[in-house]
Amino acid sequence: MNDPVPALSLPPGNNDAVSTPNSPASVLVVEDDPHVRSTLDQLLRFEGYRVHLAADGIEALELLEKQRPDLAVVDVVMPRLDGLSLCRSLRRRGDRLPILVLTARHQVGDRVAGLDAGADDYLAKPFAADELLARLRALLRRSVFDADPGTLAVGDLVLDPATRQVRRGERPIELTRTEFDVLELLLRNERIVLSRNAIYEHIWGYDFATDSRSLDVYIGYLRRKTEAGGEPRLIHTIRNVGYTIRAE
């Protein structure tokens, strides 16, 4: 693997890695570099996570037949089955496992490729341990079942938080986990202008504004999917501020 080893240092443990009141969250680390894999294993265990390890996508798929982690940290460049192919394989079979992709590639096109493949978040190497942990905590929060039985609607766009189903009129819309979460946030704040910082803080758990193109990518996906039948636009850009959803 040609990716550089991420710059990690062990912060003070907070033991926040909890998926249920009695069970620590589990993380699948898919990384072919033994040093990086060992470093991530040490960091995550230090933070209270249970950790499963795989050296490539094939090993990950085999492990997932026997274990069910709460989320996965996946490197992109790996032998046999790379990280993006692993994401596609999981999404094709309907697996909603939250996935954080790690890569040394920093271009916008690389981030878009990761999101298109089905990743929920994208972190470029080298990265700080605190940032990795913050993103994992955010993914865990977002994966908690939303017990609110009520549906959310703007115009003919309807989102059901309980079933995580979305439709525009009679047309069902398939969304990734992150797309769904962004749309739900907008719908819960109908006609309210949400700043980019506020959206990043809610969805990813911290201020992510320096990488604002990632949010633009998700908004673009949502617009294409919600307007695929020629319907009028509902998600609007408020220049230099953020986004809002409303029916004109």
Short mmCIF file of C-alpha atoms in Angstrom, two decimals:
data_model
loop_
_atom_site.label_atom_id
_atom_site.label_comp_id
_atom_site.label_asym_id
_atom_site.label_seq_id
_atom_site.Cartn_x
_atom_site.Cartn_y
_atom_site.Cartn_z
CA MET A 1 0.00 0.00 0.00
CA ASN A 2 1.36 3.44 -0.92
CA ASP A 3 -0.76 5.51 1.49
CA PRO A 4 1.30 7.20 4.24
CA VAL A 5 0.90 6.03 7.80
CA PRO A 6 -1.56 8.34 9.54
CA ALA A 7 -0.20 10.61 12.25
CA LEU A 8 -1.85 9.17 15.35
CA SER A 9 -1.20 9.75 19.03
CA LEU A 10 -3.21 8.29 21.85
CA PRO A 11 -5.37 10.92 23.58
CA PRO A 12 -6.73 10.45 27.10
CA GLY A 13 -9.31 7.68 26.98
CA ASN A 14 -12.91 8.66 27.52
CA ASN A 15 -14.54 5.22 27.18
CA ASP A 16 -17.46 6.76 25.28
CA ALA A 17 -17.69 3.90 22.76
CA VAL A 18 -21.11 2.61 23.72
CA SER A 19 -23.71 1.19 21.34
CA THR A 20 -26.09 0.00 24.06
CA PRO A 21 -26.19 0.68 27.80
CA ASN A 22 -24.34 -2.59 28.48
CA SER A 23 -22.24 -3.22 25.38
CA PRO A 24 -19.31 -1.26 23.93
CA ALA A 25 -19.53 -0.44 20.25
CA SER A 26 -17.59 -2.62 17.85
CA VAL A 27 -15.53 -1.43 14.89
CA LEU A 28 -14.36 -3.40 11.87
CA VAL A 29 -10.96 -2.09 10.70
CA VAL A 30 -10.16 -3.06 7.10
CA GLU A 31 -6.55 -2.09 6.36
CA ASP A 32 -3.80 -3.99 4.54
CA ASP A 33 -0.84 -2.17 6.12
CA PRO A 34 0.03 -4.13 9.31
CA HIS A 35 1.45 -1.05 11.07
CA VAL A 36 -1.59 1.13 10.38
CA ARG A 37 -3.93 -1.73 11.26
CA SER A 38 -2.14 -2.29 14.57
CA THR A 39 -2.13 1.43 15.37
CA LEU A 40 -5.87 1.74 14.74
CA ASP A 41 -6.51 -1.42 16.77
CA GLN A 42 -4.54 0.03 19.71
CA LEU A 43 -6.23 3.43 19.48
CA LEU A 44 -9.77 2.06 19.29
CA ARG A 45 -9.29 -0.46 22.09
CA PHE A 46 -7.78 2.30 24.22
CA GLU A 47 -10.99 4.27 23.65
CA GLY A 48 -13.18 1.35 24.75
CA TYR A 49 -14.25 -0.09 21.39
CA ARG A 50 -14.34 -3.76 20.54
CA VAL A 51 -12.28 -4.22 17.37
CA HIS A 52 -12.40 -6.69 14.49
CA LEU A 53 -9.51 -6.70 12.00
CA ALA A 54 -9.34 -7.57 8.30
CA ALA A 55 -6.43 -7.15 5.87
CA ASP A 56 -8.55 -6.57 2.74
CA GLY A 57 -12.10 -6.52 1.41
CA ILE A 58 -12.32 -10.29 0.98
CA GLU A 59 -11.40 -10.89 4.62
CA ALA A 60 -13.91 -8.22 5.64
CA LEU A 61 -16.77 -9.91 3.76
CA GLU A 62 -15.86 -13.26 5.32
CA LEU A 63 -15.79 -11.72 8.78
CA LEU A 64 -19.15 -10.01 8.23
CA GLU A 65 -20.72 -13.40 7.64
CA LYS A 66 -19.90 -14.25 11.27
CA GLN A 67 -19.79 -10.90 13.12
CA ARG A 68 -21.93 -7.78 13.07
CA PRO A 69 -19.88 -4.68 13.97
CA ASP A 70 -21.52 -1.33 14.64
CA LEU A 71 -19.41 0.45 12.01
CA ALA A 72 -16.40 -0.02 9.74
CA VAL A 73 -13.19 1.91 9.04
CA VAL A 74 -12.06 0.98 5.53
CA ASP A 75 -8.87 1.82 3.64
CA VAL A 76 -9.22 2.45 -0.10
CA VAL A 77 -6.07 0.91 -1.58
CA MET A 78 -5.95 -2.80 -0.73
CA PRO A 79 -5.17 -6.06 -2.58
CA ARG A 80 -7.80 -8.53 -3.83
CA LEU A 81 -10.81 -6.32 -3.03
CA ASP A 82 -10.26 -2.59 -2.47
CA GLY A 83 -12.21 -0.37 -0.11
CA LEU A 84 -14.57 1.19 -2.66
CA SER A 85 -15.41 -2.21 -4.14
CA LEU A 86 -16.15 -3.43 -0.62
CA CYS A 87 -18.52 -0.49 -0.08
CA ARG A 88 -20.32 -1.21 -3.35
CA SER A 89 -20.63 -4.88 -2.53
CA LEU A 90 -22.19 -4.16 0.86
CA ARG A 91 -24.62 -1.58 -0.49
CA ARG A 92 -25.72 -3.81 -3.37
CA ARG A 93 -26.84 -6.44 -0.91
CA GLY A 94 -28.66 -3.88 1.21
CA ASP A 95 -26.17 -3.74 4.06
CA ARG A 96 -26.45 -0.38 5.85
CA LEU A 97 -23.29 -0.78 7.94
CA PRO A 98 -21.90 2.73 8.62
CA ILE A 99 -18.58 3.08 6.77
CA LEU A 100 -15.77 5.59 7.24
CA VAL A 101 -13.31 5.49 4.31
CA LEU A 102 -9.61 6.30 4.84
CA THR A 103 -7.37 7.39 1.97
CA ALA A 104 -4.29 9.43 1.15
CA ARG A 105 -6.09 10.92 -1.84
CA HIS A 106 -7.21 14.51 -1.23
CA GLN A 107 -8.92 15.50 -4.49
CA VAL A 108 -12.64 16.32 -4.57
CA GLY A 109 -13.14 13.64 -7.22
CA ASP A 110 -11.72 11.03 -4.85
CA ARG A 111 -14.14 12.08 -2.11
CA VAL A 112 -17.02 11.95 -4.58
CA ALA A 113 -15.97 8.45 -5.66
CA GLY A 114 -16.00 7.31 -2.04
CA LEU A 115 -19.44 8.76 -1.38
CA ASP A 116 -20.78 7.34 -4.65
CA ALA A 117 -19.52 3.90 -3.63
CA GLY A 118 -21.68 4.07 -0.51
CA ALA A 119 -19.34 5.38 2.18
CA ASP A 120 -20.95 7.47 4.92
CA ASP A 121 -17.87 9.59 5.63
CA TYR A 122 -14.40 10.18 4.20
CA LEU A 123 -11.17 10.98 6.05
CA ALA A 124 -7.89 11.84 4.33
CA LYS A 125 -4.53 10.67 5.65
CA PRO A 126 -2.64 11.74 7.64
CA PHE A 127 -5.28 12.50 10.24
CA ALA A 128 -5.43 13.30 13.95
CA ALA A 129 -6.69 10.62 16.31
CA ASP A 130 -9.22 13.04 17.81
CA GLU A 131 -10.76 13.71 14.40
CA LEU A 132 -11.06 10.00 13.61
CA LEU A 133 -12.71 9.36 16.97
CA ALA A 134 -15.10 12.30 16.56
CA ARG A 135 -16.24 10.98 13.20
CA LEU A 136 -16.79 7.50 14.60
CA ARG A 137 -18.87 8.90 17.45
CA ALA A 138 -20.94 10.86 14.95
CA LEU A 139 -21.54 7.77 12.81
CA LEU A 140 -22.64 5.84 15.89
CA ARG A 141 -25.06 8.58 16.91
CA ARG A 142 -26.56 8.64 13.43
CA SER A 143 -26.98 4.87 13.38
CA VAL A 144 -29.18 4.83 16.49
CA PHE A 145 -32.76 3.90 15.58
CA ASP A 146 -35.06 6.91 15.41
CA ALA A 147 -38.21 5.94 17.30
CA ASP A 148 -40.22 8.97 16.15
CA PRO A 149 -43.26 7.42 14.37
CA GLY A 150 -44.30 10.63 12.64
CA THR A 151 -43.52 11.33 9.00
CA LEU A 152 -41.94 14.56 7.77
CA ALA A 153 -43.16 16.24 4.61
CA VAL A 154 -42.65 19.30 2.45
CA GLY A 155 -44.92 19.49 -0.55
CA ASP A 156 -45.11 15.98 -2.01
CA LEU A 157 -41.78 14.92 -0.50
CA VAL A 158 -42.35 12.55 2.45
CA LEU A 159 -39.74 11.05 4.78
CA ASP A 160 -40.50 8.40 7.39
CA PRO A 161 -37.84 8.40 10.17
CA ALA A 162 -39.05 5.06 11.57
CA THR A 163 -38.73 3.08 8.34
CA ARG A 164 -36.11 5.37 6.74
CA GLN A 165 -38.17 5.47 3.57
CA VAL A 166 -38.53 8.52 1.32
CA ARG A 167 -40.89 9.20 -1.56
CA ARG A 168 -41.77 12.07 -3.87
CA GLY A 169 -45.43 11.68 -4.67
CA GLU A 170 -45.75 7.98 -5.47
CA ARG A 171 -42.10 7.64 -6.51
CA PRO A 172 -39.84 5.96 -3.92
CA ILE A 173 -36.37 7.46 -3.49
CA GLU A 174 -33.34 5.42 -2.46
CA LEU A 175 -30.91 7.38 -0.27
CA THR A 176 -27.62 6.58 1.41
CA ARG A 177 -27.42 6.93 5.18
CA THR A 178 -25.80 10.36 5.02
CA GLU A 179 -28.19 11.64 2.34
CA PHE A 180 -31.12 10.53 4.49
CA ASP A 181 -29.72 12.22 7.59
CA VAL A 182 -29.11 15.51 5.77
CA LEU A 183 -32.61 15.46 4.26
CA GLU A 184 -34.19 14.62 7.62
CA LEU A 185 -32.38 17.55 9.25
CA LEU A 186 -33.63 19.92 6.56
CA LEU A 187 -37.20 18.62 6.86
CA ARG A 188 -37.21 18.97 10.63
CA ASN A 189 -36.27 22.61 10.08
CA GLU A 190 -38.62 23.44 7.20
CA ARG A 191 -38.22 27.04 5.96
CA ILE A 192 -35.39 27.62 8.46
CA VAL A 193 -32.05 28.50 6.90
CA LEU A 194 -29.40 26.15 8.31
CA SER A 195 -25.81 27.30 8.10
CA ARG A 196 -23.18 24.98 6.72
CA ASN A 197 -21.52 24.86 10.14
CA ALA A 198 -24.79 23.88 11.80
CA ILE A 199 -25.35 21.05 9.32
CA TYR A 200 -21.80 19.75 9.72
CA GLU A 201 -22.06 19.93 13.50
CA HIS A 202 -25.34 17.98 13.55
CA ILE A 203 -24.47 15.34 10.95
CA TRP A 204 -20.75 14.82 11.57
CA GLY A 205 -20.58 15.95 15.18
CA TYR A 206 -18.11 18.83 14.87
CA ASP A 207 -17.28 21.91 12.78
CA PHE A 208 -16.30 20.56 9.36
CA ALA A 209 -16.69 23.82 7.45
CA THR A 210 -13.18 23.89 6.03
CA ASP A 211 -14.19 20.98 3.79
CA SER A 212 -17.49 22.49 2.65
CA ARG A 213 -17.40 20.81 -0.76
CA SER A 214 -18.45 17.54 0.89
CA LEU A 215 -21.77 19.06 1.95
CA ASP A 216 -22.26 20.47 -1.55
CA VAL A 217 -21.81 16.96 -2.93
CA TYR A 218 -24.57 15.58 -0.68
CA ILE A 219 -26.93 18.45 -1.51
CA GLY A 220 -26.29 17.81 -5.20
CA TYR A 221 -27.14 14.12 -4.78
CA LEU A 222 -30.35 14.97 -2.89
CA ARG A 223 -31.45 17.45 -5.54
CA ARG A 224 -30.88 14.99 -8.37
CA LYS A 225 -32.76 12.24 -6.57
CA THR A 226 -35.68 14.36 -5.38
CA GLU A 227 -36.04 16.07 -8.79
CA ALA A 228 -35.46 12.99 -10.98
CA GLY A 229 -39.08 12.96 -12.11
CA GLY A 230 -39.04 16.61 -13.19
CA GLU A 231 -40.49 17.84 -9.90
CA PRO A 232 -39.88 21.42 -8.74
CA ARG A 233 -36.88 22.13 -6.51
CA LEU A 234 -37.39 21.97 -2.74
CA ILE A 235 -33.82 22.30 -1.42
CA HIS A 236 -32.61 25.86 -1.86
CA THR A 237 -29.17 27.44 -1.45
CA ILE A 238 -28.96 30.62 0.58
CA ARG A 239 -25.78 32.18 -0.74
CA ASN A 240 -22.94 32.55 1.76
CA VAL A 241 -25.13 31.07 4.49
CA GLY A 242 -26.35 27.52 3.92
CA TYR A 243 -29.47 25.63 2.88
CA THR A 244 -33.19 25.46 3.50
CA ILE A 245 -36.07 23.29 2.31
CA ARG A 246 -39.42 24.72 1.31
CA ALA A 247 -42.16 24.34 -1.27
CA GLU A 248 -42.52 27.45 -3.42
#
